[in-house]
Short mmCIF file of C-alpha atoms in Angstrom, two decimals:
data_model
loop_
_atom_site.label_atom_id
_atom_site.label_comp_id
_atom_site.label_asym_id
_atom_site.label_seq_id
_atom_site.Cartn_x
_atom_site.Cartn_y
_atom_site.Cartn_z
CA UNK A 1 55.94 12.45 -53.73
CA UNK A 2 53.97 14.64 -50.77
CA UNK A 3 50.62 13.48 -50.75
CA UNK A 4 47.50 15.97 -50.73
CA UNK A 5 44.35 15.07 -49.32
CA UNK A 6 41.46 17.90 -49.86
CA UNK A 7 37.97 17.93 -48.13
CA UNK A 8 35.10 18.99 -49.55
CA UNK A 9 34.90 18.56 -53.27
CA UNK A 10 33.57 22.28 -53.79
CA UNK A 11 34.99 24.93 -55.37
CA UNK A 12 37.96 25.62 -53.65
CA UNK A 13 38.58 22.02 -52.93
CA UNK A 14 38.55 21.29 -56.77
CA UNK A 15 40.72 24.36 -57.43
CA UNK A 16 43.03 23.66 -54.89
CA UNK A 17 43.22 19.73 -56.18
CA UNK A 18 44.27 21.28 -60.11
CA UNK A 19 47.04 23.64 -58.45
CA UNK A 20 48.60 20.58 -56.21
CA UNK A 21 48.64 18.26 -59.06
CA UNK A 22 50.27 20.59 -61.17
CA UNK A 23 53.31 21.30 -58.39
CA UNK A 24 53.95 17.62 -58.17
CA UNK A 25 51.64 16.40 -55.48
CA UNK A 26 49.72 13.20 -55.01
CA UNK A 27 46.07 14.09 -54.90
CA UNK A 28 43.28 12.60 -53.02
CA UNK A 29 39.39 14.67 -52.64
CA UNK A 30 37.05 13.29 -50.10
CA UNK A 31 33.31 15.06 -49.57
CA UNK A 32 31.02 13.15 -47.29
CA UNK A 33 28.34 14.38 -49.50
CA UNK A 34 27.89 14.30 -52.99
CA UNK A 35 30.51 16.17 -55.37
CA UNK A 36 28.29 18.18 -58.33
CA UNK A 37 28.68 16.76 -61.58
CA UNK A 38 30.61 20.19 -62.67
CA UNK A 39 33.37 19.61 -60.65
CA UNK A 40 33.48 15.70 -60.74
CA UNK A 41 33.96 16.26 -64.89
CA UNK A 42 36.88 18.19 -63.98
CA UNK A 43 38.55 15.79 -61.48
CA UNK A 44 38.04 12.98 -63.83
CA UNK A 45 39.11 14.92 -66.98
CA UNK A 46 42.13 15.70 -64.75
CA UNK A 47 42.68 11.79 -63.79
CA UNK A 48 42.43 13.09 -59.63
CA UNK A 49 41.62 10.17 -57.23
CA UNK A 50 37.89 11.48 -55.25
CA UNK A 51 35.66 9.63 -53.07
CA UNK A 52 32.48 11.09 -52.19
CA UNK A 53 29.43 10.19 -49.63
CA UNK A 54 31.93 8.91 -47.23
CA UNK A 55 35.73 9.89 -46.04
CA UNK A 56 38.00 6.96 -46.08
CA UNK A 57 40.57 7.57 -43.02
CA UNK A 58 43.06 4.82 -44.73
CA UNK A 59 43.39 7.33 -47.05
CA UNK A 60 42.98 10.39 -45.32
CA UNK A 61 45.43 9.53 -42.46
CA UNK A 62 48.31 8.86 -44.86
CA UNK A 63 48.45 12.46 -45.46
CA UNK A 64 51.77 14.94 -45.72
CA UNK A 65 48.93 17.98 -45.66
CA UNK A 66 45.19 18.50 -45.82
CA UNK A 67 43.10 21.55 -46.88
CA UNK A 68 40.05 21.46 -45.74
CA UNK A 69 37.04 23.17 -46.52
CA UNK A 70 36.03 25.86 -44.99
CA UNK A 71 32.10 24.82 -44.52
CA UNK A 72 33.93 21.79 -42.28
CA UNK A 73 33.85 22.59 -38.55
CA UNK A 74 37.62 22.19 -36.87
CA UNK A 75 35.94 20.05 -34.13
CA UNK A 76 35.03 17.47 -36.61
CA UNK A 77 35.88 14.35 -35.02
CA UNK A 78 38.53 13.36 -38.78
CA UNK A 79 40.14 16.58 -37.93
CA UNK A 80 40.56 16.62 -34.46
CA UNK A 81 42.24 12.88 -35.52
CA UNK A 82 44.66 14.61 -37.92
CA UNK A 83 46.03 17.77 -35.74
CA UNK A 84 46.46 15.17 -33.27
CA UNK A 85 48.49 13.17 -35.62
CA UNK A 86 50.54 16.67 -36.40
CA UNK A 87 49.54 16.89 -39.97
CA UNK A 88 48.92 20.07 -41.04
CA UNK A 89 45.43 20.98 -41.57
CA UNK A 90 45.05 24.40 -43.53
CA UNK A 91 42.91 26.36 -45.50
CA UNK A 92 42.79 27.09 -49.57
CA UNK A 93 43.99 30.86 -49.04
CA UNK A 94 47.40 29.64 -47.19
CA UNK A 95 47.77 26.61 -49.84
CA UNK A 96 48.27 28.66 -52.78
CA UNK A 97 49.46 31.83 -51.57
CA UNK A 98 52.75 30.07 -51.84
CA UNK A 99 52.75 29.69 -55.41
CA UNK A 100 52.13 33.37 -55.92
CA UNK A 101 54.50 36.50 -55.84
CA UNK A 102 51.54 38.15 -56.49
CA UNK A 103 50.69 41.58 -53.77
CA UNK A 104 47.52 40.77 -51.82
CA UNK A 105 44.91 42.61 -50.80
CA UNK A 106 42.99 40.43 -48.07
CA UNK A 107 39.21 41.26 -46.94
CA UNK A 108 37.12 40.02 -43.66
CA UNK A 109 34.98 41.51 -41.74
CA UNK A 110 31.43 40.38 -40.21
CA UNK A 111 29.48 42.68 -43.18
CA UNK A 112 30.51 44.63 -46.33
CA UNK A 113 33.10 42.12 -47.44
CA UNK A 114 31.98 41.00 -50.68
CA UNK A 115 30.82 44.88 -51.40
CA UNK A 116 34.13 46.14 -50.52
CA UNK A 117 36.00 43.18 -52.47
CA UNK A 118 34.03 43.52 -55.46
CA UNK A 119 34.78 47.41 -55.21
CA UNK A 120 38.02 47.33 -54.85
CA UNK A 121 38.53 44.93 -57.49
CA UNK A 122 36.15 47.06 -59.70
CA UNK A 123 38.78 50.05 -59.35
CA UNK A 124 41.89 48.41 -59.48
CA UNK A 125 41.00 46.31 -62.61
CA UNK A 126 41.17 49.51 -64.72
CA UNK A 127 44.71 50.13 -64.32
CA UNK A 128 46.03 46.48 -62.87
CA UNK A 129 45.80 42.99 -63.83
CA UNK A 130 44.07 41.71 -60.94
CA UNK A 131 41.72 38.76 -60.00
CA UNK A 132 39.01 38.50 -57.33
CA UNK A 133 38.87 35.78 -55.52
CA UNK A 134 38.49 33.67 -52.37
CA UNK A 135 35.11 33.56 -50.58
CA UNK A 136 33.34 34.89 -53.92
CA UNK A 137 34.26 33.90 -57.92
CA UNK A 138 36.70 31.38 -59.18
CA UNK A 139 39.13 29.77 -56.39
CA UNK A 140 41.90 31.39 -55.84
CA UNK A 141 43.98 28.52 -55.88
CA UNK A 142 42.77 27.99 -59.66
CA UNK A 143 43.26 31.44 -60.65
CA UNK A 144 46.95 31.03 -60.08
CA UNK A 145 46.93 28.04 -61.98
CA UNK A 146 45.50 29.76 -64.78
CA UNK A 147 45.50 33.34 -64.84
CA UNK A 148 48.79 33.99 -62.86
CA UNK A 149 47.56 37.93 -61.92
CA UNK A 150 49.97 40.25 -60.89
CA UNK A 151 47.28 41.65 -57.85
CA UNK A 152 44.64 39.81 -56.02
CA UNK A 153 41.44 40.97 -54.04
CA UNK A 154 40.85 38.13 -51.75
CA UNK A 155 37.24 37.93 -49.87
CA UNK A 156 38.28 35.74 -46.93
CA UNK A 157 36.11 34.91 -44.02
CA UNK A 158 36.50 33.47 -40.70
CA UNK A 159 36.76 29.71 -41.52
CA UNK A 160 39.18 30.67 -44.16
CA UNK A 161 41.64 32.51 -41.70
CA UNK A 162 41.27 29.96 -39.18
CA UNK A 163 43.22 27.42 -41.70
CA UNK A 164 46.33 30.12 -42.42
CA UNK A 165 49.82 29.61 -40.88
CA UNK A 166 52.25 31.68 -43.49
CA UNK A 167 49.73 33.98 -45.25
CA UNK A 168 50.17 37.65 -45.27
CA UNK A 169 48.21 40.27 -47.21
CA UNK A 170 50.51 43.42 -48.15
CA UNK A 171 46.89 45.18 -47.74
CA UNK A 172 44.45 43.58 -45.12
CA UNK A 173 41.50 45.13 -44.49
CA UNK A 174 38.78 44.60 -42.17
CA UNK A 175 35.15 46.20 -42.45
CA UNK A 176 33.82 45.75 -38.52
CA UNK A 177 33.31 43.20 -36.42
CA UNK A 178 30.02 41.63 -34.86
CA UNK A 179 28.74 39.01 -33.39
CA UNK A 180 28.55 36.22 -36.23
CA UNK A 181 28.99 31.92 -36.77
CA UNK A 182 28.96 32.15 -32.96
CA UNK A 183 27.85 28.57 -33.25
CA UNK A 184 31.18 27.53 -34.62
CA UNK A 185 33.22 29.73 -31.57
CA UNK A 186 31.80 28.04 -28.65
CA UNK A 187 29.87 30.76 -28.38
CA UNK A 188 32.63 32.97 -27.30
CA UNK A 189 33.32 36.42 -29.51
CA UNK A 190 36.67 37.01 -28.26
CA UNK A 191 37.74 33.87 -30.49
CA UNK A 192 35.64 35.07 -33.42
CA UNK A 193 37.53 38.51 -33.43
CA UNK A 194 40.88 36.62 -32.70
CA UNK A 195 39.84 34.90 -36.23
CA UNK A 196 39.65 37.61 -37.95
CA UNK A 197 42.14 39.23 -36.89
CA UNK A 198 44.42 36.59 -37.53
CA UNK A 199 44.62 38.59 -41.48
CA UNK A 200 47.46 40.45 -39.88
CA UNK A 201 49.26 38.74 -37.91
CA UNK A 202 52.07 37.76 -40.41
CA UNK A 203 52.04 41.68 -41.84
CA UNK A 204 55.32 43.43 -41.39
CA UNK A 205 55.66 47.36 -41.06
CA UNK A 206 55.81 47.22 -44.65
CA UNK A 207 52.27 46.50 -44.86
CA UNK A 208 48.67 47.84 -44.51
CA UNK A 209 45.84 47.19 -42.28
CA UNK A 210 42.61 48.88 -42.87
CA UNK A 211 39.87 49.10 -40.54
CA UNK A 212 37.40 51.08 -39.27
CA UNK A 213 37.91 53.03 -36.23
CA UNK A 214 34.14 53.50 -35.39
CA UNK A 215 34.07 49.82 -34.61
CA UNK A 216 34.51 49.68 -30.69
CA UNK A 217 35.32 46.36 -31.16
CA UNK A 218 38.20 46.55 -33.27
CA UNK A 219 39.44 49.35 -31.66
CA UNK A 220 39.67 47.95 -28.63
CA UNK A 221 41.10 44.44 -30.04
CA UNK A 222 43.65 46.42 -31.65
CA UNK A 223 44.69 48.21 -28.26
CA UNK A 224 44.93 45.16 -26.91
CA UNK A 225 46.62 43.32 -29.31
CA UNK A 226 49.02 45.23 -30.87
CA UNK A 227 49.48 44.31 -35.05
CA UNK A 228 52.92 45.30 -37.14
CA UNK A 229 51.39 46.83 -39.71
CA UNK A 230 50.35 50.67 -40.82
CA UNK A 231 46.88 51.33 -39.46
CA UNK A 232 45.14 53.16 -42.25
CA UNK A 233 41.46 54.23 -39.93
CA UNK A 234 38.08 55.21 -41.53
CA UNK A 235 35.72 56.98 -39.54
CA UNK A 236 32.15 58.82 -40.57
CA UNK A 237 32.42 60.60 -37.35
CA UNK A 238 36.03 62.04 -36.60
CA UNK A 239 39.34 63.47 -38.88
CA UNK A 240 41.23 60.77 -39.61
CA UNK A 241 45.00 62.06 -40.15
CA UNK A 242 45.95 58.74 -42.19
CA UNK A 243 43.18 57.01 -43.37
CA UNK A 244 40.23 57.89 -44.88
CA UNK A 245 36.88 60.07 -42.72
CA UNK A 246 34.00 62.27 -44.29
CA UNK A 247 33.72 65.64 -43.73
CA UNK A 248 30.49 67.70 -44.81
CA UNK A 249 29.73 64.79 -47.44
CA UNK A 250 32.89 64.68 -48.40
CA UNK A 251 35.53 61.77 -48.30
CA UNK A 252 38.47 62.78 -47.63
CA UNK A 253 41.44 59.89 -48.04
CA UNK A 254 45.24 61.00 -46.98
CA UNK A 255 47.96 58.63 -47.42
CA UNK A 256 51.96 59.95 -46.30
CA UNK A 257 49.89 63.84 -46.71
CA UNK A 258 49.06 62.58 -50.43
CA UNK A 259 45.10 63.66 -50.31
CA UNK A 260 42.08 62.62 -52.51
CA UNK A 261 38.38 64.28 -51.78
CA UNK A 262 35.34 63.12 -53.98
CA UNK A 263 31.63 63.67 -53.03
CA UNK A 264 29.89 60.99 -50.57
CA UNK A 265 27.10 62.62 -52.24
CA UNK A 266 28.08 60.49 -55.86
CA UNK A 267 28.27 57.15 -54.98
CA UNK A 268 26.24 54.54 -56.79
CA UNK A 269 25.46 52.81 -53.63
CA UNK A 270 22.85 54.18 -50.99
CA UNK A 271 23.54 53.73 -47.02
CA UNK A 272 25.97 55.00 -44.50
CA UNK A 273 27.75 51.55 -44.45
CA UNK A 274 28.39 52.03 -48.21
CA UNK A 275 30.02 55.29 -47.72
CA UNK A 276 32.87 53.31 -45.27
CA UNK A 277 32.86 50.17 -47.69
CA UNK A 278 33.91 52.44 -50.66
CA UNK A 279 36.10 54.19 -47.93
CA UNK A 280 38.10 51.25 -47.33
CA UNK A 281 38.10 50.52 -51.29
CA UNK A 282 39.51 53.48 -51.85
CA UNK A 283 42.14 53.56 -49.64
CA UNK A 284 43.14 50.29 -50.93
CA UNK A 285 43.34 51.86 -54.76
CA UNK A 286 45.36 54.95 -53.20
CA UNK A 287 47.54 52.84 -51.68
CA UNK A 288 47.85 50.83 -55.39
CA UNK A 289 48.66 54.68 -56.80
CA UNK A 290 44.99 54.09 -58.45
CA UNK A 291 44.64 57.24 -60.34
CA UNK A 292 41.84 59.90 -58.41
CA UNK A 293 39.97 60.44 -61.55
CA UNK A 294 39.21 56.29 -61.62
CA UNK A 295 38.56 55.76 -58.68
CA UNK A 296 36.10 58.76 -58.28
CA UNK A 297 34.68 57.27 -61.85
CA UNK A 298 34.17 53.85 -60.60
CA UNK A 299 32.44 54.98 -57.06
CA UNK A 300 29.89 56.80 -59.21
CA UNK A 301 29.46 53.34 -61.55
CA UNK A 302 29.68 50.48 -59.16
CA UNK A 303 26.04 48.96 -58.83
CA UNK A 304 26.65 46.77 -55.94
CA UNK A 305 26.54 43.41 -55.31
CA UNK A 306 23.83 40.49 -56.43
CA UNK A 307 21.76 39.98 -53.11
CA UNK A 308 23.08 42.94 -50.92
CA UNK A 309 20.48 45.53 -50.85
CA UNK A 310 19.68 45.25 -54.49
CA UNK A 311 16.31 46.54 -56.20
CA UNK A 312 14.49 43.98 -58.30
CA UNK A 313 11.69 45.28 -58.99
CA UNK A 314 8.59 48.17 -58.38
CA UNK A 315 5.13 46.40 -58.80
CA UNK A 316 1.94 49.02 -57.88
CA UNK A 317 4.41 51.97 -56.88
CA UNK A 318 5.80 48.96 -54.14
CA UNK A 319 9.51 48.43 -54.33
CA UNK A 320 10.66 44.73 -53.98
CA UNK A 321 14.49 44.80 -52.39
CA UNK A 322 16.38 41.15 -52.43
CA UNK A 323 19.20 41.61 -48.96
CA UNK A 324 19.17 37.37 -48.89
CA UNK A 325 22.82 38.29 -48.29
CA UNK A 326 22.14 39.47 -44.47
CA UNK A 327 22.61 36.61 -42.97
CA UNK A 328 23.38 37.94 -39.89
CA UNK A 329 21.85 40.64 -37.26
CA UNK A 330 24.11 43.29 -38.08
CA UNK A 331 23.44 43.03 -41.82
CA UNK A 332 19.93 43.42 -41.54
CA UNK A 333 20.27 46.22 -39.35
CA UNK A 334 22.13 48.28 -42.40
CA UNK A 335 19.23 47.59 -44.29
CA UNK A 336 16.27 48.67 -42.29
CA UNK A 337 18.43 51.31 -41.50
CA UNK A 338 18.63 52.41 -45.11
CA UNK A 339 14.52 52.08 -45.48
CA UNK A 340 13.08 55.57 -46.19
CA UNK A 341 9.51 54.22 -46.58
CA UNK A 342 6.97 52.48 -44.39
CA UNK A 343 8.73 48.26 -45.34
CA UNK A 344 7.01 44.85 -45.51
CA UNK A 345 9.99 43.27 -43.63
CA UNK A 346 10.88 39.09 -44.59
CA UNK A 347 12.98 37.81 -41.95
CA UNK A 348 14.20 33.97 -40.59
CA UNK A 349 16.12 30.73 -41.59
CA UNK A 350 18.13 29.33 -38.83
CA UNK A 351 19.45 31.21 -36.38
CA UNK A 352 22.97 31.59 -34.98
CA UNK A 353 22.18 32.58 -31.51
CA UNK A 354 20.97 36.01 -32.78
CA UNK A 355 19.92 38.62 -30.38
CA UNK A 356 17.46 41.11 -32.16
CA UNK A 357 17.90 44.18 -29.96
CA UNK A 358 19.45 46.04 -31.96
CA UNK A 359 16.73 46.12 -34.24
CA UNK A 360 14.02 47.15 -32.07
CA UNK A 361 14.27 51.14 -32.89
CA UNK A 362 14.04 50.29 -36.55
CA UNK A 363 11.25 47.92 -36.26
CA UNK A 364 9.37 49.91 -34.30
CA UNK A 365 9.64 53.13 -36.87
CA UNK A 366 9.71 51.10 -40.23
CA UNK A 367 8.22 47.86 -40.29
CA UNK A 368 4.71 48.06 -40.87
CA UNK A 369 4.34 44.15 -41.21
CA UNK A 370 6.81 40.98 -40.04
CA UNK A 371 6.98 37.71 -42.17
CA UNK A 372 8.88 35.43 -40.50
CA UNK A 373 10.10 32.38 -43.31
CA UNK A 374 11.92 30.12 -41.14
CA UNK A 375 11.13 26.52 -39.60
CA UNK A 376 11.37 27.55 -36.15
CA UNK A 377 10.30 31.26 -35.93
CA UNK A 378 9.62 31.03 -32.37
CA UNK A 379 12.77 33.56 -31.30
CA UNK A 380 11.20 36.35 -33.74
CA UNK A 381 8.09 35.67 -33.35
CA UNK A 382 8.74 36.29 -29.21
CA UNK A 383 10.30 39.40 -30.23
CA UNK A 384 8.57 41.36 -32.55
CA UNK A 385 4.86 39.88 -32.05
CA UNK A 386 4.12 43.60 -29.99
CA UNK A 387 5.92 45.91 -32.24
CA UNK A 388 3.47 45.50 -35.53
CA UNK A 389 0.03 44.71 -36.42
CA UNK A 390 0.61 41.82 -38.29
CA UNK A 391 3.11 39.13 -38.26
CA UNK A 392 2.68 36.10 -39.96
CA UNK A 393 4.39 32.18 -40.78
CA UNK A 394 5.55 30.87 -43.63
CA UNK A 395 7.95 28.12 -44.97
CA UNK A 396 7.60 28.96 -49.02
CA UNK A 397 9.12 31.91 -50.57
CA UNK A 398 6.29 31.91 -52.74
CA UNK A 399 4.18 32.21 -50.45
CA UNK A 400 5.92 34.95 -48.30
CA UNK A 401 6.09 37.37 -51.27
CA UNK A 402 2.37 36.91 -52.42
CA UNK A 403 1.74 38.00 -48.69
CA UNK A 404 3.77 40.44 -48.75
CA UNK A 405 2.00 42.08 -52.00
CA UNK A 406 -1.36 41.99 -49.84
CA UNK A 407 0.31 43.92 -47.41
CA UNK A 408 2.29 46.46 -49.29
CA UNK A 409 0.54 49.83 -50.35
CA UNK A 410 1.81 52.66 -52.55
CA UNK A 411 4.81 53.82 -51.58
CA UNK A 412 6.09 50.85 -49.05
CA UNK A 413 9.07 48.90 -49.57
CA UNK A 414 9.03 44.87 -49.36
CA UNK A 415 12.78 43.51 -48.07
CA UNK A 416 13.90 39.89 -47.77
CA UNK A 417 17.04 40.48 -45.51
CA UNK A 418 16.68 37.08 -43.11
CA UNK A 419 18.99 37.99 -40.52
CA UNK A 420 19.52 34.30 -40.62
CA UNK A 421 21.58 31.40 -42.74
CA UNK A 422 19.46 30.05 -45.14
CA UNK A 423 20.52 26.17 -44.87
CA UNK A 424 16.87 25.53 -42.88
CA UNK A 425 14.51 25.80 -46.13
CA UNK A 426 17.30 26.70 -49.07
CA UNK A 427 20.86 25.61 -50.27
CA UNK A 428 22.16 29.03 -49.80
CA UNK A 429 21.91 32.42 -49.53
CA UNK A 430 21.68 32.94 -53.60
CA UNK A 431 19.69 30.15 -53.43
CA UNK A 432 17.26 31.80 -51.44
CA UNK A 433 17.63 35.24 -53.14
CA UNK A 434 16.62 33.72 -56.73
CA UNK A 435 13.61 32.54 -55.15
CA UNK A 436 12.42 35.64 -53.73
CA UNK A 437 13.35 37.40 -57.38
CA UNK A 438 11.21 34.72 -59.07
CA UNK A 439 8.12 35.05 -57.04
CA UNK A 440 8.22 38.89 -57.69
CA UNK A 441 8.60 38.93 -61.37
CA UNK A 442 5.76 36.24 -60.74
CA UNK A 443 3.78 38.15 -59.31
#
């Protein structure tokens, strides 16, 4: 009997534990913190062998293959002991991928992920039997345990990729590329885009990569690296002859001179970077022989994501807009970017060697006030202290929004899009949006 050993007693951990037991393995979970009582119920009701608070190398070491993870670090001194000891160490994605004959469409990027996952999935669910899973939902590894779908929309991020050896995507798409989790690349990019891009590099020329070919980066990568696959472009800028580009508010999507054109002018989300994510969604649903009525229907439905731009609430003629998902630079740059009105601007957590440039033109023309909730605020405060009138501390959400309400006038936006992780003063990023849509309905 192969043994299993799993690390991190989350939700993929737990999921991929139920879909090894079930083909025959012997199961072991290790967390060096504490498992949550939801998913200890299920490894006990399920008779799995767990440790937690500590990781046992007796009975990690004995292992045939581990999945680990993906909030575990690959220079982690237990895992740098196992590759040395040639076991393999992979992720959840490449685990049960090979219990599925199921076609896979596979998402990463730095931003739009989870909007373009849930999108896709959105359209293809009205004609297909198809789950949504990876970085967002129920594990993937459980969902072919239980559900057995025919199609799969797969949010998978860099940590996730960096654990496949076999997996290929018939569809891969990937929504741009900046500088993110730097901290976990040595601070080099060139490995960080190498992650990503490792979504392809198993595709075939009977398979689909979708990208967009405004990104310098990927662009470039992709000259450099050539990939197997069909490049399917989308561009805001320039005619895309496969692919997808807009044209005088118009999306135009042609696939082997098969052509769909709906109105940018339609869609249910705001901002230019929702006009590419429902670009690349929609490719992916031509490419599924979606029908053009459904997936025009569900661009003009979809209401976006929980945490990504979305509108909680208008107190006094002041709307309050929870973007806890921007947890990076890039992110929060889509969103002041979107801001059509004078904005009250909640930024910090802990940073992962941001550089705030890019912001600058935005800040300077939108922000009327900074407040920075973070522990150490000292990179923001150095610079954005001469771009507004007022810029202030805080380390309570609470706090941060009843500020904000002093500040705010008629007309003026408030946005909580941190720019930062949230692990400094929350659990997570939801964690940290809840909070903020508390304190306004408190207000």
């Amino acid at each position: 009997m192969k043994r299993l050993v799993i690390l991190g007693g989350g939700e993929s951990g737990v999921g991929t534990a139920l879909l090894g037991k079930e083909k025959g393995f012997e199961v072991f979970v290790s967390d060096k913190g504490k498992i949550k009582e939801k998913y200890k119920d299920v490894l006990i009701n399920n008779e799995i062998a767990w440790e937690e608070l500590q990781h046992t190398e007796a009975q990690i070491l004995n292992a045939d293959v581990v999945m680990k993870s993906p909030g575990i670090p690959d220079k982690v001194p237990l895992v740098k002991v196992l590759v040395e000891k040639g076991i393999p160490v992979i992720s959840e994605i490449e685990f049960a991928a090979q219990y599925t004959s199921a076609t896979i469409v596979g998402i990463t990027g730095s931003n739009g992920k989870t909007t373009t996952a849930s999108l896709a999935h959105y359209i293809l669910n009205k004609e297909l039997d198809v789950g949504l899973a990876g970085n967002i939902g129920d594990s993937f590894a459980k969902q072919i345990l239980e559900d057995d779908f025919k199609n799969y929309v797969l949010e998978i991020s860099s940590f996730q990729l960096d654990g496949v050896v076999d997996f290929k995507p018939h569809i891969a798409v990937i929504t741009n590329i900046t500088p993110d989790h730097l901290d976990r690349y040595n601070y080099n990019f060139d490995a960080y885009i190498a992650s990503k891009f490792r979504i392809a590099m198993n595709q075939t020329t009977n398979d689909y990569l979708i990208y967009d070919a405004d990104d310098p980066v990927l662009v470039d990568w992709l000259e450099r690296h050539p990939v197997q696959s069909q490049l399917l472009p989308f561009s805001l800028v320039k005619p895309i002859e496969n692919g997808a580009y807009l044209e005088e508010d118009n999306i135009k999507i042609t696939i082997d001179n098969n052509q769909i054109i709906m109105s940018a002018r339609d869609l249910a989300l705001e901002g230019k970077h929702n006009i590419k994510n429902a670009m690349a969604a929609s490719t992916v649903a031509h490419l599924l022989k979606i029908r053009k009525q459904t997936i025009r229907e569900s661009l003009e439905n979809f209401q976006g994501v929980e945490h990504r731009l979305e509108h909680v609430l208008k107190i006094n003629k002041v709307q309050y807009i929870n973007d806890s998902k921007a947890t990076n630079v890039n992110a929060t740059y889509y969103a002041l970017e979107s801001m059509s009105a004078p904005t009250v601007w909640i930024v910090g957590g802990e940073d992962k060697g941001n550089s705030y440039e890019e912001l600058y033109s935005f800040v300077n023309t939108r922000v009327k006030a900074i407040i920075c909730l973070g522990v150490n605020n000292e990179k923001l405060l150095q610079n954005f202290s001469n771009m507004v009138d007022v810029i202030v501390e805080t380390q309570y959400m609470s706090e941060a929004v009843k500020i904000a309400y002093k500040l705010a006038e008629a007309g003026d936006n408030v946005l909580l899009s941190p720019a930062c992780a949230s692990f400094d003063l929350f659990e997570n990023y939801e964690d940290r949006g809840r909070q903020f849509k508390d304190a306004v309905r408190n207000l």
